[in-house]
Coordinates of C-alpha atoms in Angstrom, one line a residue:
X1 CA 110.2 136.0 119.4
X2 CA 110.4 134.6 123.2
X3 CA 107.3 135.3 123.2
X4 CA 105.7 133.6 120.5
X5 CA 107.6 130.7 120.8
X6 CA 105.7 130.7 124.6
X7 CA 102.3 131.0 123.4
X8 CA 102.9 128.2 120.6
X9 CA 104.4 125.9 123.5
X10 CA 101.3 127.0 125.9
X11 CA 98.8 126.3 122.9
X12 CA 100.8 122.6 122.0
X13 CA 100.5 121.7 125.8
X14 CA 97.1 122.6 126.4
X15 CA 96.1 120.4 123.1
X16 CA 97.9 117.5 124.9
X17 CA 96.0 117.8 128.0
X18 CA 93.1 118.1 126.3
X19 CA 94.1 114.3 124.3
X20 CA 95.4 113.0 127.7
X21 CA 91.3 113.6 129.5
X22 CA 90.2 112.0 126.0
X23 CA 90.2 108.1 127.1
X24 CA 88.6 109.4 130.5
X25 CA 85.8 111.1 128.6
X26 CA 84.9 108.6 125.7
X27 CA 84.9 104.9 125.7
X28 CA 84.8 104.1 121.8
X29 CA 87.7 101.4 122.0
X30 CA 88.1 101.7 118.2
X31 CA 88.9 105.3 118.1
X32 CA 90.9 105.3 120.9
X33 CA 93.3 102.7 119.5
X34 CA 93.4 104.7 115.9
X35 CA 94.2 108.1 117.9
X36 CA 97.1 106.1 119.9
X37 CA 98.6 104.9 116.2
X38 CA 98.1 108.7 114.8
X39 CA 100.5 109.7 117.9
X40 CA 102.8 106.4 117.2
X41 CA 102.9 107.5 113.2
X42 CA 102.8 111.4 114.4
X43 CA 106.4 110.0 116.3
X44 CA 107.6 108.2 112.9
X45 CA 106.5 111.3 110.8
X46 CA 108.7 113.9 112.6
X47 CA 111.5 111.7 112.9
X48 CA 111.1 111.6 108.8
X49 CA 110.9 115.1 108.7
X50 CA 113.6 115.9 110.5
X51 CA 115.4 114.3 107.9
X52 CA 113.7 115.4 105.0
X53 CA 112.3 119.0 106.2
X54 CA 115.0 120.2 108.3
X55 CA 118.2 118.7 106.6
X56 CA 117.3 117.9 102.6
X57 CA 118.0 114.4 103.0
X58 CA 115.7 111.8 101.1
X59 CA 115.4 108.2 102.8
X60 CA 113.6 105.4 101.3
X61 CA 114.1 102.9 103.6
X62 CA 113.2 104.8 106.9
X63 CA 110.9 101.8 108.2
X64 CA 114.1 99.9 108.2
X65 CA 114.5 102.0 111.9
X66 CA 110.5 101.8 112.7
X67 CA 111.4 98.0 112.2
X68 CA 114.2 97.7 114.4
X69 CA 112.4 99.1 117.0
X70 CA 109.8 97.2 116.4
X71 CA 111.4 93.7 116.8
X72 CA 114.4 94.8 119.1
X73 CA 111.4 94.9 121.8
X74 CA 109.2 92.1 120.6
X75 CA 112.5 89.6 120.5
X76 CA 113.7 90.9 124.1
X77 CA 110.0 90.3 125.6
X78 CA 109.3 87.0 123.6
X79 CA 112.6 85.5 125.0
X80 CA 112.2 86.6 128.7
X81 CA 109.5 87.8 131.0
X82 CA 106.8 90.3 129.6
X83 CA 108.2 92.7 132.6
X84 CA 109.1 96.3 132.1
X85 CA 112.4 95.8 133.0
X86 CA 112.9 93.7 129.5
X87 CA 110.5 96.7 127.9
X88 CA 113.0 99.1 128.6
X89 CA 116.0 96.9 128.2
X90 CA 114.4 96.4 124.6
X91 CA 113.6 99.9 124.0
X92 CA 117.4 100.3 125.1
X93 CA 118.6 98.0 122.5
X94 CA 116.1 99.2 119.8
X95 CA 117.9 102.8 120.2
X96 CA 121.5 101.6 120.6
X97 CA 121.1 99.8 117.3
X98 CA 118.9 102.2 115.5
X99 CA 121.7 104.9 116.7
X100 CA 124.2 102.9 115.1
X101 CA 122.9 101.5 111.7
X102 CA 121.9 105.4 110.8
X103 CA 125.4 106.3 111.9
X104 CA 127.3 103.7 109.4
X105 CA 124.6 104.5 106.7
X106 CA 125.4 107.8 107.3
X107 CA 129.3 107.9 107.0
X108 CA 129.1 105.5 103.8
X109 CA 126.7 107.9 101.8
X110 CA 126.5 111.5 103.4
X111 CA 129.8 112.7 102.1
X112 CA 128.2 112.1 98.3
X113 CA 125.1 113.3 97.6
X114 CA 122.1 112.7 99.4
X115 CA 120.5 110.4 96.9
X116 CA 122.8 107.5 97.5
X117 CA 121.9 107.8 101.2
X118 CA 118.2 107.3 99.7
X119 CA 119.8 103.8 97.8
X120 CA 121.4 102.5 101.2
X121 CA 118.6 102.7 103.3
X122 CA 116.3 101.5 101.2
X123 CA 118.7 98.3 100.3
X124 CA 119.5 98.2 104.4
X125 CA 115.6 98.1 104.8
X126 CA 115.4 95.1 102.4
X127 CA 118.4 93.6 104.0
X128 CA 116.6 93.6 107.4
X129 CA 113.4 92.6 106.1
X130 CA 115.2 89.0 104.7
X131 CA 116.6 88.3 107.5
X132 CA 113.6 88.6 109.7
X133 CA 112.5 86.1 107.3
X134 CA 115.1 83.8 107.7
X135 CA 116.1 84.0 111.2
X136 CA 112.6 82.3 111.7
X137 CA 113.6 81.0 115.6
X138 CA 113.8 84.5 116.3
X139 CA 111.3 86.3 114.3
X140 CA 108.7 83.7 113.2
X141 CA 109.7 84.4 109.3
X142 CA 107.0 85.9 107.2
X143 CA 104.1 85.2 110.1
X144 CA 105.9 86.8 112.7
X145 CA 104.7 86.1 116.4
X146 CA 102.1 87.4 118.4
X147 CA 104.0 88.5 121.6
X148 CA 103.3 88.7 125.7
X149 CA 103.6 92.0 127.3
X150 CA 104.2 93.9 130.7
X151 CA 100.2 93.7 132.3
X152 CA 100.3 97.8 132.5
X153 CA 99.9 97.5 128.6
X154 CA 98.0 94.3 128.2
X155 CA 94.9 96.4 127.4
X156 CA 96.0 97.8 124.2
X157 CA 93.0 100.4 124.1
X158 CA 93.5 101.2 127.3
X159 CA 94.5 104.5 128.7
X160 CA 98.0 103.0 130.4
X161 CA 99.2 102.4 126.7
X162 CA 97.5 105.4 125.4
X163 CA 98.9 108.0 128.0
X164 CA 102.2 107.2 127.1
X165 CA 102.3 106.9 123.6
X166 CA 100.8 110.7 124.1
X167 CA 103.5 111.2 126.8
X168 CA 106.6 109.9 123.9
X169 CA 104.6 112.0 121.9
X170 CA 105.0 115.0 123.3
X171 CA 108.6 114.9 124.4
X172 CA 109.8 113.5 121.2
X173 CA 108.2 117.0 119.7
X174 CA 109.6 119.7 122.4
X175 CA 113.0 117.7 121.9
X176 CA 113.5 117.6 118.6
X177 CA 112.0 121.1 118.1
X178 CA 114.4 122.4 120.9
X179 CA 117.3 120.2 118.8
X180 CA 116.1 122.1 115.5
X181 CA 116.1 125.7 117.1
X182 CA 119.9 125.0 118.3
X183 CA 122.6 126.1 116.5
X184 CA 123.5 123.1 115.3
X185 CA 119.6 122.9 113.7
X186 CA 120.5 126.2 112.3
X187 CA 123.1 124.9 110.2
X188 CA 121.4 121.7 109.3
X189 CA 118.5 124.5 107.6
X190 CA 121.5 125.9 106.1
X191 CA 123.4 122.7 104.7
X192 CA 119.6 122.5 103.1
X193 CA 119.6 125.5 101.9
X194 CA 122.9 126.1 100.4
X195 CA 125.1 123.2 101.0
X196 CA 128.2 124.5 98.9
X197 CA 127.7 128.0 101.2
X198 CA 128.0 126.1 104.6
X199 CA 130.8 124.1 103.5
X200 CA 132.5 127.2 102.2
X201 CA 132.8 129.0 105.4
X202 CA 134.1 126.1 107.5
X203 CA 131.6 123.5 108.7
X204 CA 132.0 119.7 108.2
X205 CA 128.7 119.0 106.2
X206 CA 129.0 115.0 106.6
X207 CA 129.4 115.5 110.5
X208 CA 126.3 117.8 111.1
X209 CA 124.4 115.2 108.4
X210 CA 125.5 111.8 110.7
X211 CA 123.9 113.5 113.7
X212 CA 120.6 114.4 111.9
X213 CA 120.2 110.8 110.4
X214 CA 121.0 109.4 114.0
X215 CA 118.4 111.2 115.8
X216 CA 116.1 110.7 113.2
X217 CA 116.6 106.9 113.1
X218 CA 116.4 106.7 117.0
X219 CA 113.3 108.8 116.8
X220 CA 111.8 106.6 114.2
X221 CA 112.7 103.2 116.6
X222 CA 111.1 104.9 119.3
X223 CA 108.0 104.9 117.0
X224 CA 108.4 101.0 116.6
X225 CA 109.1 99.8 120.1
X226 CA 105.4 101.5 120.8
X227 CA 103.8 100.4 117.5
X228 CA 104.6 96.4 118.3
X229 CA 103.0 97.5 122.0
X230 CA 99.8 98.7 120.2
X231 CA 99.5 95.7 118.2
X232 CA 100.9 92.6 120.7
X233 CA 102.1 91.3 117.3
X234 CA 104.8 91.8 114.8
X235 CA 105.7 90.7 111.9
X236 CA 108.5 91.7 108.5
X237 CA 105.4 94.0 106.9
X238 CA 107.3 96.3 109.7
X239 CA 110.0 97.1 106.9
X240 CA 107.8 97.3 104.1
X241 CA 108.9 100.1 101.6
X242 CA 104.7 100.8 102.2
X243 CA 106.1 102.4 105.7
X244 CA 108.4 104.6 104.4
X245 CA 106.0 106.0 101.9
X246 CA 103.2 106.6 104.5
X247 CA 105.6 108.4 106.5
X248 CA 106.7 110.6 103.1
X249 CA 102.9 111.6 103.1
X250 CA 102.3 112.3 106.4
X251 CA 105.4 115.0 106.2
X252 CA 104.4 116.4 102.8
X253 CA 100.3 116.6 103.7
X254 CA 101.3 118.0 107.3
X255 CA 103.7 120.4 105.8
X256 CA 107.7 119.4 105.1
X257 CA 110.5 121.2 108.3
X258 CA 107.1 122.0 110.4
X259 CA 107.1 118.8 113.0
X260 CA 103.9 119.0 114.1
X261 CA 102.7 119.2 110.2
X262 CA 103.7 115.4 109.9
X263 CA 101.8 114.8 113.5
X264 CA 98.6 116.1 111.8
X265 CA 99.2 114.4 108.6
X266 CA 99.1 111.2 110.6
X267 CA 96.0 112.2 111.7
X268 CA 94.2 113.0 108.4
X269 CA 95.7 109.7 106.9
X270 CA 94.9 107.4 109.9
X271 CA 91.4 108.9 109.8
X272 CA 91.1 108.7 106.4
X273 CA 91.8 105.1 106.1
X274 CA 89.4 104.0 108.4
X275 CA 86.7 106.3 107.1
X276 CA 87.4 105.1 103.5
X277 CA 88.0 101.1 104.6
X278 CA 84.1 101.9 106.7
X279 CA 82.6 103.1 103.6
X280 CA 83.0 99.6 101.6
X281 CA 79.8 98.3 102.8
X282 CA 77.5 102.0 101.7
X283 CA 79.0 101.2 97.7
X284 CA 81.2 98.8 95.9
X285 CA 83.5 102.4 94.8
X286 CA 84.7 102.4 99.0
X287 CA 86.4 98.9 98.5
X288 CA 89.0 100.9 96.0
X289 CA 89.6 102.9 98.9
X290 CA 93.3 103.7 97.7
X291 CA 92.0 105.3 94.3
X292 CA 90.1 108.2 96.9
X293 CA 93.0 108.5 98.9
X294 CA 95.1 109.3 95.8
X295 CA 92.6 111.6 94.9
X296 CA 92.4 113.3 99.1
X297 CA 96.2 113.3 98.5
X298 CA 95.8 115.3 95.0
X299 CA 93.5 117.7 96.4
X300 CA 95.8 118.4 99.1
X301 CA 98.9 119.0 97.5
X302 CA 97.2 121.3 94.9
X303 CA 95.3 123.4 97.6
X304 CA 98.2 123.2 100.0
X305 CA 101.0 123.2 98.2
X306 CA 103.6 123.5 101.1
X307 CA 101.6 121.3 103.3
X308 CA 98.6 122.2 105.6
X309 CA 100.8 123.9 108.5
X310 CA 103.4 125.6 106.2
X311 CA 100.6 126.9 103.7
X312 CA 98.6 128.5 106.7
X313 CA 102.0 129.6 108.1
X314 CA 103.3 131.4 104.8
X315 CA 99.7 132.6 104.5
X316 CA 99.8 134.1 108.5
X317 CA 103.0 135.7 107.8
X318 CA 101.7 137.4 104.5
X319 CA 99.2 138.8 106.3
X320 CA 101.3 139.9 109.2
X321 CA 103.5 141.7 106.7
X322 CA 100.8 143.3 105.0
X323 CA 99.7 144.8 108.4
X324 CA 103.0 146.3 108.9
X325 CA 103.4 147.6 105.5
X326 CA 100.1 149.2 105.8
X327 CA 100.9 150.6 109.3
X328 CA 103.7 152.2 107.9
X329 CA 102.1 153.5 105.2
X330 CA 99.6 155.3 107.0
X331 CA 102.6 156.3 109.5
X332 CA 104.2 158.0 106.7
X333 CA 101.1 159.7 105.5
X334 CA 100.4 161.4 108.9
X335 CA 103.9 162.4 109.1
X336 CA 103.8 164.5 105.8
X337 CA 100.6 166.0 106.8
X338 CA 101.6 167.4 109.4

């Protein structure tokens, strides 16, 4: 097992360094900045799945955190220097309050069923979106406000902003995958499993549920603090519902409690959208781009039914279990032979 788990972290490394040499290597601005929003989606994704994959919980209002992170930094910067000091005393705030909306959404709905935590969120979400719109000093209402930034990132293509949102990439990942293979990520699978079972023998469901929605929601603020970087702009459409569902995607296309099957849904939906959006000038059809994504996001689901990474791993461990069942077989045969 140690040593599989070595090989997968060698393989996941060596596709990073590969991404890091990418804006050194190829100068195509616009594909640069679309593969610096699959890693900031990738980020948002995962912290979804953790949620959704890992603990069984539902949330429709997960942008409500991608949207705290997103104008926790763009509020700090507007209102003081663009310096990096106010960048991380942004990010700071972005993950202090993040951390503590998902912990109060958490205690008011975990101890019911899931579903209602699905409700608050998504009414939180709509709460936060309103008063972006009203606090219009702060926020800039429904327009929001384009905003200055530290000069490291004023070049949003370039590979200063790039490397890092691959750098957050990558640690989010090895964290939360070290977080999942802990023992309290082994009873987090459980409570998804059988939550009737884990409460039975002893554990306090609610408490091991809080912590999952906590990381998850500072995850997903994370994801927003370097999403209103990548843009220089922000606005309410940071809360939309439209967020939540695009992260829902990514997580069920990628393949749900994989983490990096939500990282490469991002990709294939980031991708695809821009491919589709290109496409409108070849044929009037490419301007409905949304009806072919429904029908990329059909396909998928029929010929990956548990996602792209978790059909090919169910699929790998088939295999790998045929093997040993036909090694034994043969074993068995040789034995009576003789």
């Amino acid at each position: 097992m140690k040593l599989g788990m070595g090989r997968s972290t060698g393989i996941y490394l060596l596709i990073a360094l590969l991404l890091a040499v990418l804006p050194f290597v190829y100068d195509d601005r616009i594909i640069l900045s679309l593969v610096m929003q699959v890693f900031i989606f990738g980020i948002f994704a995962m912290s979804y799945d953790l949620l959704l994959g890992f603990t069984g919980i539902v949330s429709f209002g997960h942008a409500m955190f991608f949207g705290i992170g997103a104008y926790s930094v763009a509020v700090v910067l507007n209102q003081n220097e663009a310096t990096l000091l106010y960048l991380l005393l942004g990010t700071l705030l972005a993950v202090v309050v993040a951390g503590i909306v998902s912990f109060i959404a958490g205690v008011l709905t975990l101890r019911l069923q899931s579903h209602f935590y699905a409700m608050l969120t998504l009414a939180l979400a709509g709460l936060f979106m309103v008063a972006a719109e009203k606090m219009r000093s702060l926020t800039g209402g429904n327009e929001g406000f384009v905003l200055m930034v530290p000069d490291i990132f004023m070049d949003t293509s370039g590979p200063a902003l790039y490397l890092t949102c691959l750098a957050v990439l990558v640690v989010s990942f090895f964290l939360v995958r070290r977080f999942t293979q802990s023992p309290v990520g082994k009873v987090l699978m459980a409570i998804r499993e059988n939550e009737q079972r884990v409460e039975s023998i002893g554990f306090s469901i609610m408490y091991y549920k809080v912590i999952a929605s906590m990381i998850s929601g500072i995850v997903a603020s994370i994801a927003g603090v370097l999403y209103v970087l990548s843009l220089q702009f922000v606005d309410t459409s940071v809360f939309a519902t439209d967020v939540t569902l695009d992260a829902l995607l990514m997580t069920i296309i990628g393949g749900v409690g994989t983490l990096v099957g939500p990282i490469i849904g991002a990709g294939i939906i980031e991708f695809a959208h821009h491919w589709l959006s290109d496409l409108a000038d070849v044929h009037w059809i490419f301007k409905r781009w949304i009806i072919l994504f429904g029908i990329v996001y059909i396909l998928a689901v029929i010929f990956f039914p548990r996602g792209i990474v978790g059909t090919l791993q169910e699929v790998w461990i088939k295999r790998k279990y045929k093997k040993q069942q036909g090694k034994g077989q043969t074993k068995d045969k040789n034995e009576a032979a003789s």
